[in-house]
Structures are given as structure tokens and as C-alpha cells.
Tab-separated table of C-alpha atoms in Angstrom:
chain	number	residue	atom	x	y	z
A	1	ALA	CA	0.000	0.000	0.000
A	2	THR	CA	1.503	3.235	-1.127
A	3	SER	CA	0.656	6.601	0.396
A	4	CYS	CA	0.084	9.874	-1.432
A	5	ALA	CA	0.290	13.448	-0.185
A	6	LEU	CA	-2.821	15.273	-1.364
A	7	SER	CA	-4.354	18.649	-0.606
A	8	LEU	CA	-7.624	17.605	0.952
A	9	GLU	CA	-8.698	20.817	2.628
A	10	LEU	CA	-8.950	24.341	1.188
A	11	GLU	CA	-9.726	27.372	3.324
A	12	MET	CA	-10.463	30.636	1.488
A	13	GLN	CA	-10.404	33.938	3.375
A	14	ILE	CA	-11.970	36.890	1.543
A	15	LEU	CA	-10.763	40.268	2.886
A	16	TRP	CA	-13.256	43.122	2.431
A	17	ALA	CA	-13.879	46.634	3.759
A	18	ASN	CA	-16.423	49.429	3.576
A	19	LEU	CA	-14.959	52.229	1.437
A	20	GLY	CA	-16.147	55.738	0.627
A	21	PRO	CA	-18.017	58.352	2.657
A	22	LEU	CA	-19.429	57.358	6.033
A	23	ALA	CA	-22.930	58.362	4.886
A	24	ASN	CA	-22.881	55.876	1.973
A	25	PRO	CA	-20.097	53.273	2.292
A	26	GLN	CA	-19.642	50.621	-0.386
A	27	ALA	CA	-18.372	47.114	0.353
A	28	ALA	CA	-15.281	46.237	-1.670
A	29	VAL	CA	-13.181	43.070	-1.841
A	30	LEU	CA	-9.565	43.906	-1.036
A	31	GLY	CA	-8.013	40.491	-1.544
A	32	ALA	CA	-8.149	36.786	-0.799
A	33	ARG	CA	-5.995	34.213	0.978
A	34	PHE	CA	-5.920	30.511	0.259
A	35	GLN	CA	-4.630	27.926	2.731
A	36	TYR	CA	-4.190	24.292	1.733
A	37	GLN	CA	-3.950	21.402	4.181
A	38	ARG	CA	-2.018	18.400	2.875
A	39	GLN	CA	-2.480	14.935	4.255
A	40	GLU	CA	-0.987	11.519	3.582
A	41	ILE	CA	-3.624	9.033	2.445
A	42	GLN	CA	-3.563	5.512	1.141
A	43	CYS	CA	-3.613	5.685	-2.665
A	44	SER	CA	-5.042	2.161	-2.966
A	45	THR	CA	-8.405	3.084	-1.383
A	46	GLY	CA	-9.414	5.284	-4.301
A	47	ARG	CA	-11.525	7.536	-2.111
A	48	ALA	CA	-10.683	10.908	-0.569
A	49	SER	CA	-12.808	13.427	1.263
A	50	LEU	CA	-12.283	17.011	0.114
A	51	GLN	CA	-13.308	19.934	2.311
A	52	THR	CA	-13.649	23.596	1.378
A	53	SER	CA	-14.505	26.546	3.629
A	54	VAL	CA	-14.948	30.245	2.900
A	55	THR	CA	-14.574	32.980	5.511
A	56	PHE	CA	-15.284	36.684	4.960
A	57	ILE	CA	-13.060	38.944	7.072
A	58	GLU	CA	-14.003	42.617	7.466
A	59	THR	CA	-11.000	44.964	7.545
A	60	THR	CA	-12.800	48.346	7.634
A	61	ARG	CA	-10.911	51.062	9.503
A	62	TYR	CA	-12.950	54.023	10.638
A	63	PRO	CA	-11.418	57.454	11.320
A	64	PRO	CA	-11.211	58.587	14.941
A	65	ALA	CA	-14.360	60.174	16.329
A	66	PRO	CA	-14.365	63.978	16.175
A	67	ARG	CA	-13.535	65.789	19.369
A	68	ASP	CA	-15.571	68.636	20.831
A	69	GLN	CA	-15.433	72.004	19.126
A	70	PRO	CA	-12.331	73.946	20.181
A	71	ALA	CA	-12.931	76.752	22.628
A	72	ILE	CA	-12.057	80.113	21.093
A	73	ASP	CA	-10.305	82.489	23.438
A	74	GLN	CA	-11.517	85.886	22.256
A	75	LYS	CA	-9.224	88.412	23.837
A	76	LEU	CA	-8.590	91.719	22.142
A	77	PRO	CA	-5.266	93.489	22.503
A	78	PHE	CA	-5.112	96.134	25.233
A	79	ASP	CA	-4.932	99.007	22.731
A	80	PHE	CA	-7.461	97.648	20.180
A	81	PHE	CA	-9.804	100.675	20.545
A	82	TYR	CA	-6.894	103.104	20.958
A	83	PRO	CA	-8.069	106.194	18.996
A	84	PHE	CA	-11.645	105.848	20.287
A	85	LYS	CA	-10.973	104.814	23.851
A	86	VAL	CA	-12.363	107.243	26.433
A	87	ILE	CA	-9.787	107.769	29.141
A	88	ASN	CA	-11.069	108.722	32.578
A	89	SER	CA	-8.507	111.446	33.237
A	90	GLY	CA	-9.631	115.039	32.484
A	91	ALA	CA	-7.481	116.083	29.491
A	92	GLY	CA	-7.318	112.577	28.044
A	93	SER	CA	-11.084	112.158	27.921
A	94	MET	CA	-11.455	115.508	26.210
A	95	PHE	CA	-8.834	114.509	23.600
A	96	ALA	CA	-10.359	111.052	23.015
A	97	GLY	CA	-13.855	112.497	22.844
A	98	SER	CA	-12.816	115.190	20.380
A	99	MET	CA	-10.987	112.584	18.286
A	100	LEU	CA	-14.128	110.386	18.192
A	101	GLY	CA	-16.230	113.408	17.273
A	102	SER	CA	-13.843	114.334	14.464
A	103	VAL	CA	-13.903	110.811	13.016
A	104	CYS	CA	-17.718	110.682	13.156
A	105	THR	CA	-17.951	114.098	11.494
A	106	VAL	CA	-15.649	112.994	8.655
A	107	LEU	CA	-17.622	109.786	8.157
A	108	LEU	CA	-20.987	111.559	8.120
A	109	THR	CA	-19.714	114.260	5.763
A	110	GLY	CA	-18.403	111.568	3.398
A	111	LEU	CA	-21.707	109.671	3.459
A	112	LEU	CA	-23.793	112.798	2.866
A	113	SER	CA	-21.604	114.018	0.003
A	114	HIS	CA	-22.232	110.755	-1.930
A	115	ARG	CA	-26.001	111.392	-2.033
């Protein structure tokens, strides 16, 4: 009785993933793996049992979940309103007030002249 080495078992692994936008992903096959199992059997028997199995393996990778919205620190520079800032000291408030009045007068004169 002679023995033969035959591939009696085949395992197929199909690798797939969801691709595309998260709102409408599409399943796509990325590849396949085949694994053969060989066994020694008696060649004189004339019979062999063959087995096949298929496994689908999902390999989808999702992006990390979004974090909370960043907090915006809204701080203006100290001198942001410099020419229009009203200073509480006597002469300074008069200067700042007169400067604001002059700017408003120029703006109003410019707007009225365009009509």
C-alpha cells in the first residue's frame, strides 16, 4: 500500500472593507488568501474526502471620532480701541472724545456728500 500526499482541505479567506463616505459606504473586496492542508492518504483506497470553507473577514478602519469644538479664546489686545478709547482722566477724555467726534464728522460728511 503506497501513500500519497494530497491537498484535501482548502480554506479561502476573503478580505473586504467598507470604502467611501461614512454616509454611503460601499463594500469592496480587497483580496483573498488561500490555505491548503495536505495529508498523507492511502492511494489504494481510491476515495478521498475534500473539504472547502470560505470565511469573509471585514477589515474596515474608521477614522477617529471627532472631538468637541475647540474653545475660542476671544481676547482683544489692550490698545485695540486706541483712537476711540475714552480715558477717565480730564485732558485725556477731552482729547479722546474730540478725536471720536472728528472721526464721526468725517464719516458723516463723506456719506452725505455721496447722495
